[in-house]
Each structure stands twice: as structure tokens, then as C-alpha cells.
Coordinates of C-alpha atoms in Angstrom, one line a residue:
M99 CA 0.0 0.4 0.0
H100 CA 1.5 3.7 -0.9
S101 CA 1.4 6.3 1.4
S102 CA -1.2 9.2 1.5
D103 CA 1.5 11.3 2.1
P104 CA 1.7 13.9 -0.7
L105 CA 5.1 14.2 -0.5
D106 CA 5.7 10.5 -0.6
P107 CA 8.1 9.7 -3.3
T108 CA 6.2 6.4 -4.4
D109 CA 2.8 8.1 -5.1
G110 CA 3.5 8.9 -8.5
S111 CA 2.3 12.2 -8.5
N112 CA 3.2 14.3 -11.6
V113 CA 5.2 17.1 -9.9
P114 CA 7.0 19.6 -11.6
G115 CA 10.9 19.4 -11.2
T116 CA 10.9 15.5 -10.0
V117 CA 12.1 13.5 -12.8
H118 CA 13.2 9.9 -13.1
L119 CA 16.6 10.7 -14.4
V120 CA 18.7 7.7 -14.2
D121 CA 17.5 4.3 -15.4
L122 CA 19.7 2.5 -12.4
D123 CA 17.7 -0.9 -13.2
G124 CA 17.7 -0.7 -17.0
T125 CA 14.0 -1.0 -17.2
I126 CA 12.8 2.2 -18.5
R127 CA 12.1 2.1 -22.3
A128 CA 13.0 5.6 -23.3
K129 CA 15.8 7.2 -25.1
H130 CA 19.2 7.2 -23.2
A131 CA 22.2 9.3 -23.2
E132 CA 24.3 8.5 -26.1
N133 CA 27.5 10.4 -24.7
G134 CA 28.4 10.0 -21.3
P135 CA 26.7 7.8 -18.8
H136 CA 24.6 5.4 -20.8
D137 CA 21.8 5.0 -17.8
V138 CA 20.7 8.5 -18.1
V139 CA 17.4 9.2 -19.6
L140 CA 17.0 12.1 -21.8
V141 CA 15.0 14.7 -20.8
P142 CA 12.8 16.5 -22.5
A143 CA 12.3 13.6 -24.8
P144 CA 13.3 14.3 -28.3
S145 CA 11.4 13.6 -31.4
N146 CA 12.5 11.5 -34.4
D147 CA 13.0 14.6 -36.4
P148 CA 16.6 15.5 -37.5
D149 CA 15.7 19.4 -37.1
D150 CA 14.8 19.0 -33.9
P151 CA 17.1 21.1 -32.0
L152 CA 17.4 18.1 -29.6
N153 CA 18.6 16.0 -32.2
W154 CA 21.3 18.4 -33.9
T155 CA 24.5 17.1 -34.3
P156 CA 27.5 18.1 -32.0
R157 CA 28.6 20.3 -34.4
R158 CA 25.3 22.0 -35.0
K159 CA 24.7 22.5 -31.3
A160 CA 28.2 24.1 -30.7
L161 CA 27.5 26.6 -33.4
S162 CA 24.5 27.6 -31.9
T163 CA 25.9 27.7 -28.5
T164 CA 28.9 29.7 -30.0
C165 CA 26.3 32.2 -31.5
M166 CA 24.4 32.6 -28.0
C167 CA 28.0 33.2 -26.4
V168 CA 29.2 35.6 -29.0
Y169 CA 25.6 37.8 -28.5
T170 CA 26.1 37.6 -24.8
L171 CA 29.5 38.7 -24.9
M172 CA 29.3 41.3 -27.4
S173 CA 25.9 42.9 -25.6
G174 CA 27.5 42.6 -21.9
L175 CA 30.5 44.3 -23.0
A176 CA 28.6 47.1 -23.9
S177 CA 26.4 47.2 -20.8
A178 CA 29.8 47.1 -18.6
A179 CA 31.8 49.5 -20.6
I180 CA 31.7 52.4 -18.2
Y181 CA 32.5 50.4 -15.0
S182 CA 36.1 51.6 -14.7
V183 CA 36.0 54.9 -16.3
L184 CA 33.2 56.5 -13.9
V185 CA 35.7 59.1 -12.6
P186 CA 37.4 60.1 -16.1
I187 CA 33.6 60.5 -17.3
T188 CA 32.4 63.0 -14.5
K189 CA 35.7 65.0 -15.0
K190 CA 34.9 65.7 -18.7
T191 CA 31.0 66.0 -18.6
D192 CA 28.4 67.4 -16.1
L193 CA 27.5 64.1 -15.2
T194 CA 28.4 62.9 -11.2
V195 CA 29.0 59.5 -9.8
A196 CA 25.5 59.3 -8.5
D197 CA 24.3 60.3 -12.2
L198 CA 26.2 57.4 -13.8
N199 CA 25.3 54.9 -11.2
A200 CA 21.5 56.0 -11.4
G201 CA 21.8 55.7 -14.9
T202 CA 22.8 52.0 -14.6
G203 CA 19.8 51.4 -12.3
Y204 CA 17.4 52.7 -15.4
F205 CA 19.3 50.5 -17.6
F206 CA 18.8 47.4 -15.3
L207 CA 15.2 48.4 -15.1
L208 CA 14.6 48.5 -18.7
A209 CA 16.7 45.2 -19.1
G210 CA 14.1 43.7 -17.0
W211 CA 10.8 45.0 -17.9
G212 CA 11.9 45.1 -21.8
C213 CA 11.7 41.1 -21.3
L214 CA 8.0 41.5 -21.4
F215 CA 8.1 43.1 -25.2
W216 CA 11.1 40.7 -26.5
Q217 CA 10.6 37.3 -25.1
P218 CA 6.9 37.0 -26.5
L219 CA 8.0 38.0 -30.0
A220 CA 10.8 35.8 -29.6
L221 CA 8.6 32.6 -28.6
Q222 CA 6.0 33.6 -30.9
Y223 CA 8.1 34.7 -34.2
G224 CA 11.4 33.5 -33.4
K225 CA 14.8 34.1 -31.4
R226 CA 17.0 34.9 -34.2
P227 CA 15.4 38.3 -35.4
V228 CA 15.2 39.5 -32.0
Y229 CA 19.1 38.7 -31.3
L230 CA 19.6 40.7 -34.5
I231 CA 17.5 43.6 -33.6
S232 CA 18.7 43.7 -30.1
L233 CA 22.4 44.1 -31.4
L234 CA 21.5 46.8 -34.0
G235 CA 19.7 48.5 -31.1
I236 CA 22.7 48.4 -29.1
V237 CA 25.1 49.8 -31.6
G238 CA 22.9 52.5 -32.0
T239 CA 22.8 53.7 -28.3
Q240 CA 26.7 53.3 -28.2
I241 CA 27.1 55.6 -30.9
W242 CA 24.6 58.0 -29.4
A243 CA 25.8 57.9 -25.5
P244 CA 29.6 59.7 -26.2
H245 CA 27.6 62.8 -27.2
I246 CA 25.9 63.0 -24.0
N247 CA 26.5 65.8 -21.5
T248 CA 23.5 66.2 -19.1
N249 CA 21.9 63.8 -16.6
G250 CA 18.5 63.7 -18.5
Q251 CA 20.3 62.7 -21.9
W252 CA 22.3 60.1 -19.8
F253 CA 19.1 58.7 -18.3
A254 CA 17.6 58.3 -21.8
S255 CA 20.5 56.6 -23.6
R256 CA 20.7 54.1 -20.4
I257 CA 17.0 53.5 -20.9
V258 CA 16.9 52.9 -24.6
Q259 CA 20.1 50.7 -24.1
G260 CA 18.5 48.6 -21.5
F261 CA 15.4 48.0 -23.6
F262 CA 17.5 46.5 -26.3
T263 CA 19.6 44.6 -24.0
A264 CA 16.7 42.9 -22.6
P265 CA 17.2 39.8 -24.5
I266 CA 20.4 39.0 -22.8
E267 CA 18.5 38.7 -19.9
S268 CA 15.9 36.2 -20.3
L269 CA 16.2 34.8 -23.8
C270 CA 19.8 33.1 -23.7
E271 CA 18.7 30.7 -21.0
I272 CA 15.9 29.5 -23.2
S273 CA 18.1 29.0 -26.2
V274 CA 20.1 26.6 -23.8
T275 CA 17.3 24.6 -22.8
D276 CA 16.3 24.4 -26.7
I277 CA 19.2 22.0 -27.7
Y278 CA 20.7 20.5 -24.5
F279 CA 19.0 17.9 -22.0
T280 CA 18.5 18.2 -18.2
H281 CA 21.6 16.0 -17.3
E282 CA 23.9 18.4 -19.7
R283 CA 22.0 21.8 -18.8
G284 CA 24.1 22.9 -16.0
R285 CA 27.3 23.3 -17.8
Y286 CA 26.0 25.2 -20.9
M287 CA 24.1 27.5 -18.3
A288 CA 27.6 28.1 -16.6
L289 CA 29.0 28.8 -20.2
Y290 CA 25.9 31.3 -20.3
A291 CA 26.9 32.8 -16.8
L292 CA 30.4 33.0 -17.4
F293 CA 30.2 35.0 -20.8
I294 CA 27.5 37.4 -19.1
V295 CA 29.7 38.0 -16.0
G296 CA 32.8 37.4 -17.6
S297 CA 32.0 40.1 -20.2
N298 CA 31.3 42.7 -17.1
S299 CA 34.7 41.9 -15.9
L300 CA 36.6 41.8 -19.5
C301 CA 35.3 45.0 -20.3
P302 CA 36.2 47.2 -17.7
V303 CA 39.9 45.9 -18.3
F304 CA 40.0 47.1 -22.0
A305 CA 38.1 50.3 -21.2
G306 CA 40.4 51.5 -18.8
F307 CA 43.6 51.7 -21.5
I308 CA 40.9 53.0 -24.0
D309 CA 40.3 55.8 -22.1
V310 CA 43.9 56.8 -21.6
G311 CA 44.8 56.5 -24.9
Q312 CA 41.8 57.5 -26.7
G313 CA 39.2 59.2 -24.5
W314 CA 36.3 57.9 -22.7
Q315 CA 34.1 58.4 -25.6
W316 CA 36.0 55.6 -27.6
V317 CA 35.1 53.3 -24.8
L318 CA 31.7 53.4 -26.0
Y319 CA 32.4 53.6 -29.9
W320 CA 34.5 50.3 -29.6
A321 CA 31.4 48.8 -27.9
A322 CA 29.2 49.7 -30.9
I323 CA 32.1 48.1 -33.1
W324 CA 32.2 45.0 -31.3
N325 CA 28.4 44.5 -31.4
A326 CA 28.5 45.5 -35.3
M327 CA 30.7 42.5 -35.8
G328 CA 28.5 40.4 -33.2
F329 CA 25.6 41.2 -35.3
V330 CA 27.4 40.3 -38.8
F331 CA 28.4 36.8 -37.2
L332 CA 25.0 36.2 -35.9
F333 CA 23.4 36.9 -39.1
F334 CA 25.4 34.2 -41.1
F335 CA 25.7 31.6 -38.6
M336 CA 22.9 32.0 -36.0
E337 CA 20.1 29.0 -36.5
E338 CA 16.4 29.3 -35.3
T339 CA 15.8 27.1 -32.3
N340 CA 12.2 27.3 -31.7
Y341 CA 10.5 24.1 -32.2
N342 CA 6.8 22.8 -31.8
R343 CA 6.7 19.2 -30.5
Q344 CA 2.9 19.4 -30.2
S345 CA 3.2 16.8 -27.3
A346 CA 3.6 14.1 -30.1
L347 CA 5.7 11.8 -27.6
V348 CA 3.0 12.1 -24.8
E349 CA 0.1 11.1 -27.3
K350 CA 2.5 8.2 -28.8
A351 CA 3.2 7.0 -25.4
A352 CA -0.2 7.1 -24.3
T353 CA -1.3 5.1 -27.5
E354 CA 1.1 2.5 -26.9
S355 CA 0.8 1.7 -23.3
E356 CA -2.5 0.0 -24.1
G357 CA -4.4 2.1 -21.7
S358 CA -2.1 1.7 -18.9
S359 CA -2.2 4.4 -16.3
Q360 CA 1.1 4.0 -15.5
V361 CA 2.5 6.2 -18.4
I362 CA 5.4 8.4 -17.7
E363 CA 6.0 11.8 -19.6
S364 CA 9.7 12.7 -18.7
E365 CA 9.3 16.3 -19.9
K366 CA 6.5 16.8 -17.0
G367 CA 8.8 14.7 -14.6
S368 CA 5.8 11.8 -13.5
V369 CA 7.0 8.9 -12.1
T370 CA 5.4 5.4 -11.4
P371 CA 5.6 3.3 -8.5
E372 CA 6.8 0.6 -10.2
M373 CA 9.9 2.3 -12.0
R374 CA 10.9 3.7 -8.4
K375 CA 10.9 0.3 -7.3
G376 CA 12.9 -0.9 -10.5
D377 CA 10.2 -3.4 -11.0
A378 CA 11.3 -4.9 -14.6
S379 CA 7.5 -6.1 -15.1
S380 CA 6.2 -2.6 -15.0
P381 CA 4.4 -1.2 -18.1
I382 CA 6.1 0.5 -20.7
V383 CA 7.2 4.0 -20.2
A384 CA 6.8 6.4 -22.9
E385 CA 8.0 4.2 -25.7
F386 CA 10.0 6.0 -28.3
E387 CA 11.1 5.5 -31.7
T388 CA 14.8 4.5 -32.1
G389 CA 15.2 4.5 -35.7
S390 CA 17.4 6.2 -37.6
R391 CA 16.7 10.1 -37.5
G392 CA 17.8 10.7 -41.0
E393 CA 19.4 13.9 -42.4
S394 CA 18.3 17.7 -42.0
K395 CA 16.2 19.0 -44.6
T396 CA 16.9 22.7 -43.6
T397 CA 19.2 24.2 -46.2
Y398 CA 21.8 27.0 -45.4
L399 CA 19.4 29.7 -46.9
D400 CA 16.7 28.5 -44.8
K401 CA 18.9 29.1 -41.7
L402 CA 19.5 32.7 -42.8
K403 CA 15.9 33.8 -43.5
L404 CA 14.6 36.0 -40.5
F405 CA 11.2 34.3 -40.1
R406 CA 9.8 31.1 -41.0
K407 CA 6.5 30.8 -42.5
D408 CA 5.0 28.5 -39.8
Q409 CA 5.9 31.0 -37.1
L410 CA 4.3 33.6 -39.1
R411 CA 0.9 31.7 -39.4
Q412 CA 0.5 31.0 -35.8
P413 CA -2.4 32.8 -34.0
N414 CA -1.1 36.1 -32.3
R415 CA -0.9 35.1 -28.8
L416 CA 1.5 37.8 -27.7
L417 CA -0.6 39.7 -25.0
S418 CA -1.0 36.3 -23.0
M419 CA 2.7 35.9 -23.1
V420 CA 2.7 39.4 -21.7
I421 CA 0.5 38.7 -18.9
R422 CA 1.6 35.2 -17.9
P423 CA 5.1 36.4 -16.3
L424 CA 3.4 38.7 -14.0
K425 CA 1.1 35.6 -12.8
F426 CA 4.3 33.3 -12.6
V427 CA 5.7 35.7 -9.8
T428 CA 3.3 34.2 -7.5
F429 CA 4.9 30.8 -7.7
P430 CA 7.0 30.7 -4.6
V431 CA 9.9 28.9 -6.3
I432 CA 10.1 31.3 -9.2
F433 CA 10.0 34.4 -7.0
Y434 CA 12.7 32.7 -5.1
A435 CA 14.7 32.5 -8.1
G436 CA 14.1 35.8 -8.8
F437 CA 14.8 37.1 -5.4
T438 CA 18.0 35.1 -5.2
Y439 CA 19.3 36.1 -8.9
G440 CA 18.3 39.6 -8.3
A441 CA 20.3 39.7 -4.7
N442 CA 23.3 38.3 -6.3
L443 CA 23.3 41.2 -8.9
V444 CA 23.0 43.6 -6.5
W445 CA 25.9 42.6 -4.7
F446 CA 27.9 42.6 -8.0
N447 CA 26.3 46.1 -8.8
V448 CA 27.5 47.4 -5.5
L449 CA 31.1 46.3 -6.3
N450 CA 30.8 47.6 -10.0
G451 CA 29.3 50.9 -8.7
T452 CA 32.2 51.5 -6.1
A453 CA 35.3 50.1 -7.6
S454 CA 36.3 53.1 -9.7
L455 CA 35.4 55.1 -6.7
I456 CA 37.8 53.6 -4.2
L457 CA 40.7 52.4 -6.4
G458 CA 40.7 55.9 -8.2
S459 CA 40.8 57.5 -4.6
P460 CA 43.5 58.2 -2.0
P461 CA 45.6 56.1 -1.1
Y462 CA 45.3 54.0 -3.9
N463 CA 45.2 56.4 -6.9
F464 CA 44.6 54.1 -9.3
K465 CA 44.6 55.6 -13.0
A466 CA 41.6 54.1 -15.1
S467 CA 43.9 51.8 -16.7
M468 CA 44.7 50.1 -13.4
V469 CA 41.3 50.2 -12.1
G470 CA 40.4 48.4 -15.4
L471 CA 43.2 45.7 -14.8
S472 CA 42.0 45.1 -11.4
Y473 CA 38.8 43.4 -13.1
L474 CA 41.1 40.5 -14.0
S475 CA 40.1 39.4 -10.4
P476 CA 36.5 39.2 -10.9
L477 CA 37.2 37.5 -14.2
I478 CA 39.1 34.8 -12.7
G479 CA 36.5 34.5 -10.3
T480 CA 34.1 33.8 -12.9
V481 CA 35.9 31.4 -14.6
I482 CA 36.3 29.4 -11.5
A483 CA 32.3 29.5 -10.9
F484 CA 31.8 28.1 -14.3
F485 CA 33.5 25.2 -13.6
Y486 CA 32.0 24.7 -10.1
T487 CA 28.3 25.0 -11.3
G488 CA 29.2 23.5 -14.7
P489 CA 30.9 20.1 -14.9
F490 CA 31.0 19.8 -11.2
G491 CA 27.5 20.9 -10.9
D492 CA 26.3 18.3 -13.4
W493 CA 28.3 15.6 -11.9
F494 CA 26.9 16.6 -8.3
M495 CA 23.4 16.5 -9.5
L496 CA 23.9 12.9 -11.0
R497 CA 25.5 11.8 -7.9
M498 CA 22.7 12.8 -5.7
T499 CA 19.9 11.5 -8.3
R500 CA 21.6 8.1 -8.0
R501 CA 21.5 8.2 -4.5
N502 CA 17.8 9.0 -4.4
A503 CA 17.1 5.5 -6.6
G504 CA 17.6 7.5 -10.1
I505 CA 14.6 10.3 -9.0
W506 CA 16.1 13.6 -9.3
Q507 CA 14.6 16.5 -7.5
S508 CA 15.5 20.3 -8.6
E509 CA 16.3 21.6 -5.2
Y510 CA 19.5 19.3 -5.6
R511 CA 21.4 22.2 -7.4
L512 CA 20.9 24.5 -4.4
W513 CA 23.7 22.5 -2.3
L514 CA 25.8 24.2 -4.8
L515 CA 25.0 27.7 -2.7
T516 CA 26.6 26.2 0.5
P517 CA 30.1 28.2 -0.5
Q518 CA 28.2 31.3 -0.7
V519 CA 27.2 31.6 3.1
I520 CA 30.7 32.2 4.1
L521 CA 32.5 33.8 1.2
L522 CA 30.0 36.1 -0.2
P523 CA 29.7 38.1 3.2
F524 CA 33.6 37.7 3.6
G525 CA 34.1 39.2 0.6
L526 CA 31.8 42.3 0.9
I527 CA 33.1 43.1 4.2
L528 CA 37.1 42.6 3.1
W529 CA 36.1 45.1 0.1
G530 CA 34.4 47.8 1.9
V531 CA 36.0 47.6 5.5
G532 CA 39.3 46.9 4.3
A533 CA 39.0 50.0 1.8
A534 CA 38.0 52.3 4.7
H535 CA 41.1 51.2 6.7
H536 CA 43.3 51.5 3.6
V537 CA 44.1 47.6 3.5
Q538 CA 47.0 46.6 1.3
W539 CA 45.6 47.0 -2.5
F540 CA 45.7 43.2 -2.9
G541 CA 43.3 42.6 -0.2
L542 CA 40.8 44.3 -2.4
I543 CA 41.7 42.8 -5.5
W544 CA 41.0 39.5 -3.8
A545 CA 37.6 40.4 -2.3
I546 CA 36.4 41.6 -5.6
G547 CA 37.4 38.2 -7.1
T548 CA 35.5 36.1 -4.1
I549 CA 32.5 38.6 -4.8
S550 CA 32.4 38.0 -8.5
C551 CA 33.2 34.3 -7.8
M552 CA 30.1 33.9 -5.6
C553 CA 27.6 36.3 -7.3
T554 CA 28.2 34.1 -10.5
V555 CA 27.6 30.9 -8.8
G556 CA 24.4 32.2 -7.3
C557 CA 23.2 33.4 -10.5
Q558 CA 23.7 30.4 -12.4
V559 CA 22.1 28.2 -9.7
S560 CA 19.3 30.3 -9.2
I561 CA 18.2 30.1 -12.9
N562 CA 18.8 26.5 -13.1
Y563 CA 16.7 26.1 -10.4
C564 CA 13.6 27.8 -11.8
I565 CA 14.2 26.0 -15.3
D566 CA 14.6 22.7 -13.7
S567 CA 11.5 23.3 -11.8
Y568 CA 9.1 24.5 -14.5
R569 CA 10.7 23.2 -17.6
A570 CA 7.1 23.6 -19.7
L571 CA 6.8 27.2 -18.5
S572 CA 10.5 28.3 -18.6
G573 CA 9.8 30.8 -21.7
D574 CA 7.5 32.8 -19.6
A575 CA 8.9 31.9 -16.0
I576 CA 12.7 33.5 -16.8
V577 CA 10.7 36.7 -17.6
S578 CA 9.3 36.5 -14.2
V579 CA 12.8 35.8 -12.6
I580 CA 14.1 38.9 -14.8
L581 CA 11.6 41.3 -13.7
V582 CA 12.0 40.4 -9.9
R583 CA 15.9 40.6 -10.5
N584 CA 16.2 43.8 -12.4
T585 CA 13.7 45.9 -10.5
M586 CA 15.8 45.0 -7.4
S587 CA 18.7 46.2 -9.4
F588 CA 17.2 49.3 -10.5
A589 CA 16.6 50.2 -6.5
I590 CA 20.4 49.6 -5.5
G591 CA 21.7 51.3 -8.7
Y592 CA 19.4 54.3 -7.9
G593 CA 20.5 54.5 -4.3
L594 CA 23.8 53.0 -4.0
T595 CA 26.0 56.1 -4.2
P596 CA 24.0 57.9 -1.5
W597 CA 24.0 55.2 0.6
V598 CA 27.6 54.4 0.7
T599 CA 28.1 58.3 1.1
N600 CA 25.9 58.8 4.0
M601 CA 26.9 55.7 6.0
G602 CA 30.6 55.3 5.0
L603 CA 32.3 52.2 3.5
Q604 CA 32.8 50.7 6.7
N605 CA 29.1 50.6 8.0
A606 CA 27.5 50.4 4.5
F607 CA 29.4 47.1 3.7
V608 CA 29.4 45.6 7.2
V609 CA 25.4 45.8 6.8
A610 CA 26.0 44.6 3.1
G611 CA 27.8 41.5 4.5
F612 CA 25.2 40.7 7.0
A613 CA 22.3 40.9 4.5
A614 CA 24.4 38.8 2.3
L615 CA 24.5 36.1 5.0
A616 CA 21.0 36.2 5.4
Q617 CA 20.3 36.0 1.7
T618 CA 22.6 33.0 1.3
A619 CA 21.5 31.0 3.6
S620 CA 17.8 31.3 2.7
F621 CA 18.6 28.6 0.2
L622 CA 18.2 26.3 3.3
I623 CA 14.4 27.2 3.1
L624 CA 14.2 26.1 -0.2
I625 CA 15.7 22.9 0.6
Y626 CA 12.9 21.8 3.2
F627 CA 10.0 23.6 1.4
G628 CA 10.8 23.4 -2.1
R629 CA 9.2 20.3 -3.1
K630 CA 6.4 21.0 -1.1
W631 CA 5.7 24.1 -2.9
R632 CA 6.0 22.3 -6.2
V633 CA 3.5 19.8 -5.0
A634 CA 1.3 22.6 -3.9
S635 CA 1.7 24.1 -7.9
V636 CA 0.8 21.1 -9.5
A637 CA -2.9 22.0 -10.7
R638 CA -1.4 25.5 -12.0
Y639 CA 1.6 24.2 -13.4
V640 CA -0.8 21.5 -15.5
K641 CA -3.1 24.5 -16.3
Y642 CA -0.7 26.8 -17.7
S643 CA 1.4 23.8 -19.5
E644 CA -1.5 22.9 -21.4
V645 CA -2.4 26.4 -22.6
M646 CA 1.2 26.8 -23.8
K647 CA 1.3 23.3 -25.5
D648 CA -1.8 24.0 -27.2
A649 CA -0.3 27.2 -28.4
G650 CA 2.6 25.8 -29.6
M651 CA 4.7 27.8 -27.3
I652 CA 6.6 24.9 -25.5
H653 CA 9.8 24.4 -27.5

């Protein structure tokens, strides 16, 4: 007899974020991974179409991932171009450091809320045209910004740039889920995080030297040139990843199971009692074809098209896609992911907003070029975070899954946040208190590397947790996460300079350190309550999944 406890792993509930991922007993008749551990079940289940992005060849997937990384790098460089030259800009314009940081706040506000415009367009009509238009818009703002001299013009330019940069916030993550399976998604999400955070650390390195050699205006002109180069690369090499499976696998499984109620659809994470027990006599779980997928029918010229006819013929559902992310904020797991992501970005923005001010002032007196070089430390921290949350994170997730009889829970990734609880508060206090007491400059460089590493870990894990928990809703759920995240970033960007000025470096960063301690430790709440909240959301999840499936929005 099965337990009546709704959280009992043997009850077969269709809980989002709970998946039979590892076939320990070899009894699951579903497609398994061809590379790596062969007992890993492919989730989501691929079709037999060679043009299904999940079925693309490794070379085709690598090119798509490269294009996503190029877009992330170029747009990220433009967003971080001024971080190491704040002081030089204030000396040559009528802008103050407070104006520049407030402009950054407006940038993040529009980069978040702009997702409500770009994400529906991308899911409805294609991701490729949205990426291309985004880069063209960024090029325009970077040509405009060097001619600005007042705070009103500066705010306007940052608002427009934030709007065109919005796809970097929510679309890249969905591009990853389009072509990679659950067991390999962590490393590619970490790659995305490496490029988005790495670009924020890399650009200030170049910007400092560009300012010394050519002036601060050329920092932005070069950002325009880089984004124009990115546009050309993406135009010729980026392929559309939208693909509507129309739930063919679920229907096929239901037909071939001869009416059995024990069918499992791995995309939604439902698990039968027999499979949990490893019963070899259990009914077939989602029978899939194993024949050859054949050759792709898509020509190179087809890939260059901005729009596909099948997408243009779909009924217009843009309004519903604008409204859904606002509703999804009420899912506790999604809100937590947004809060955690936002908090980590806040700490990173606190670093970026004070780096030029602290390092460029006595007793350090770093030139803009040296302030830029100091960003090599955050870059190294970001690379360390990539290996930790990517390859190690995927290995850790599979290890936890095997210990749980092959059943994977989305909360497993949250354990990767454990080092944050100690290291992030340590880094913030060392940065602020150390600067207030004029600690030797290497201590500050160590601090910003630690902060960057831990913030990258937090950003990557929180995004993965959201997608892992609600894969079918991820296209809209990511927008919900970004809305929460960037609204928090706007607040800190707008109030950062007055906060630090009024409280002083020591007091401000002691407060920041203890706030970070409370925020980072909050993952333990989700370790305990996360699955309970997912269980409670089953009805709403199924409801919205059906709506999005019928609309062809589950790619």
C-alpha cells in the first residue's frame, strides 16, 4: 500500500521538477544518453525529426551555442563599458558618479521589463530576429552615448540601451534549454553565466586603457564596433531554435501503453511506483522510436531567413505571453529564483558602482587603466564559478540522483550555494571595511574576485533552479525571474551612491555583509519547502502547461 503523504516519492504524482533521470535497473524504455553515462534518460524526450534542436549534431549544437555566447559577450561588453571609467567621465562632463550609477539603475530596470516585449516576440516569431534587432539597437545607443553631457540625456540613453539589451537577460537561457537535455544543461547554463558575468569583468580591463589612449568616448565607440561585428557573425551563423513538438511523444506513449495508467512523460517529471521500485515487469514508460533520424532538410539559405512561414501563420498570442510572467511571480519557487538572482546581481552592482570610486581615490590612486586591470580578478573568479556550477554541478546532480534511486529533484542544485554563505559576506566586508581602513591593495583585489565568483554561482544556480522546476513554463517563467531581479537592481543602482556616502564604506559594507549572510542562507528554506511548494503548484502548472502546449509555445 502506498503512502497518502503527498510528498511520498512513491505516490506517482506528476510533480514538476521531479524526474526519473537515471535508469539504475535498465527497465525504462525511453531514449538514453549516447554520450556519457548510458543510464541517463533524455529529458526532455526528443522527437525523431533531425531538425529538432535536441537532435542536432554536436557540431550544429556547438555553432548555436557559440552564437549565443557571441551575443552574450558583445551585449554584455556594452552594458559594462563604463564601470572602470566613471571618474574620468565625471571630470569631462557635467555628470556626477551618482548620475552615472542612477543611469545604470534605469538600464537594469528596462533590461528587465523590456523582456515583456522581446520574450513574447521571440517565442511567437523566432529568437533569431530578436537577437539581431537587439544588437543593432545596442550599436545605435553606443554611438549616441558619447555625445551626452546632461543627466537627462544620460538617463534616456541608458533606458533605450536597457530596452535593447533585454534579450540577454531571459532569451539566452531558453536557447540553452532548446538544444540541451536536463543532465547536461548545467554546464551550458554555466557557460552563459561565464560570458555574461565575464563580459562585465573583461570590458573594464580594456576600457581603462582605451580611456587613457583615446578618451572615454571611444570606450563606447569600440562597444558599438564589437556589437556590429557580433551582428554580422550572428546573421550568417545563428540558426533558429524554436521547435514545436505538439506533444507528439506524450500522445504516442499514451497510445502504445494499451490504456495503462502508469505511463510516464519525462518532460513533466511524472514517475510511476513501479519505476521507482525498479520493477522490470512494469508497463512501458513512454515508448520512443529508436530508428535513424535521417538527414536535416534545412538548407543554409533557410537558416538565414529572419522568419519562418509556420511561425508567421501561428495565431497571435502576444498579449497572453505578456500577462503570464506577471502571474508566475506568485509561484514561490519562481519568486525565490528571481529574488536570489536579483540579490546576487545587487552585490555585483555594489562592486561595480564603487570600484572606480575606491581604487581611483587616495590612498590607492589607481589610474583608469589600473582600475580596469583590477577586473581581471573578477574574471578569474567567474571562470572558477563556471567549472564549479557547470561540470562539477552536473556531476553532483547525477550523484545525488543515483543516491535517490534515480529520482532527480530540482532542489539538488541548491546545495551548490553552500560556499556562498561564508565567502560572499567575507568578500563584501573585506572590500568595504578594507577600503575604509586602507588595507593593502591586494586585499581588495582578492575581495572583488571572491564577490564575483560567488555572485556568478548564485546567478547560475538560481536560473537553473527555476528552469529545472518548471521546464514547460520556462519561456515565461524566466521573464518573471528577470522582472524581480532587475527591479531590485534598479533600486540599488538608484540609491547606491547616497547609501555609501551617507553611511560610509565601513558601515555600509558591514550591513551589506550581514544582509548577504541572511540572503545566501535562505536556500536552506527551499531545501525543506521547495518540493512542498512544487507539489502545491501541480494544478496551476498543468493548467498553464496545457495552455502553452496548445499554443505551440513549448519548444
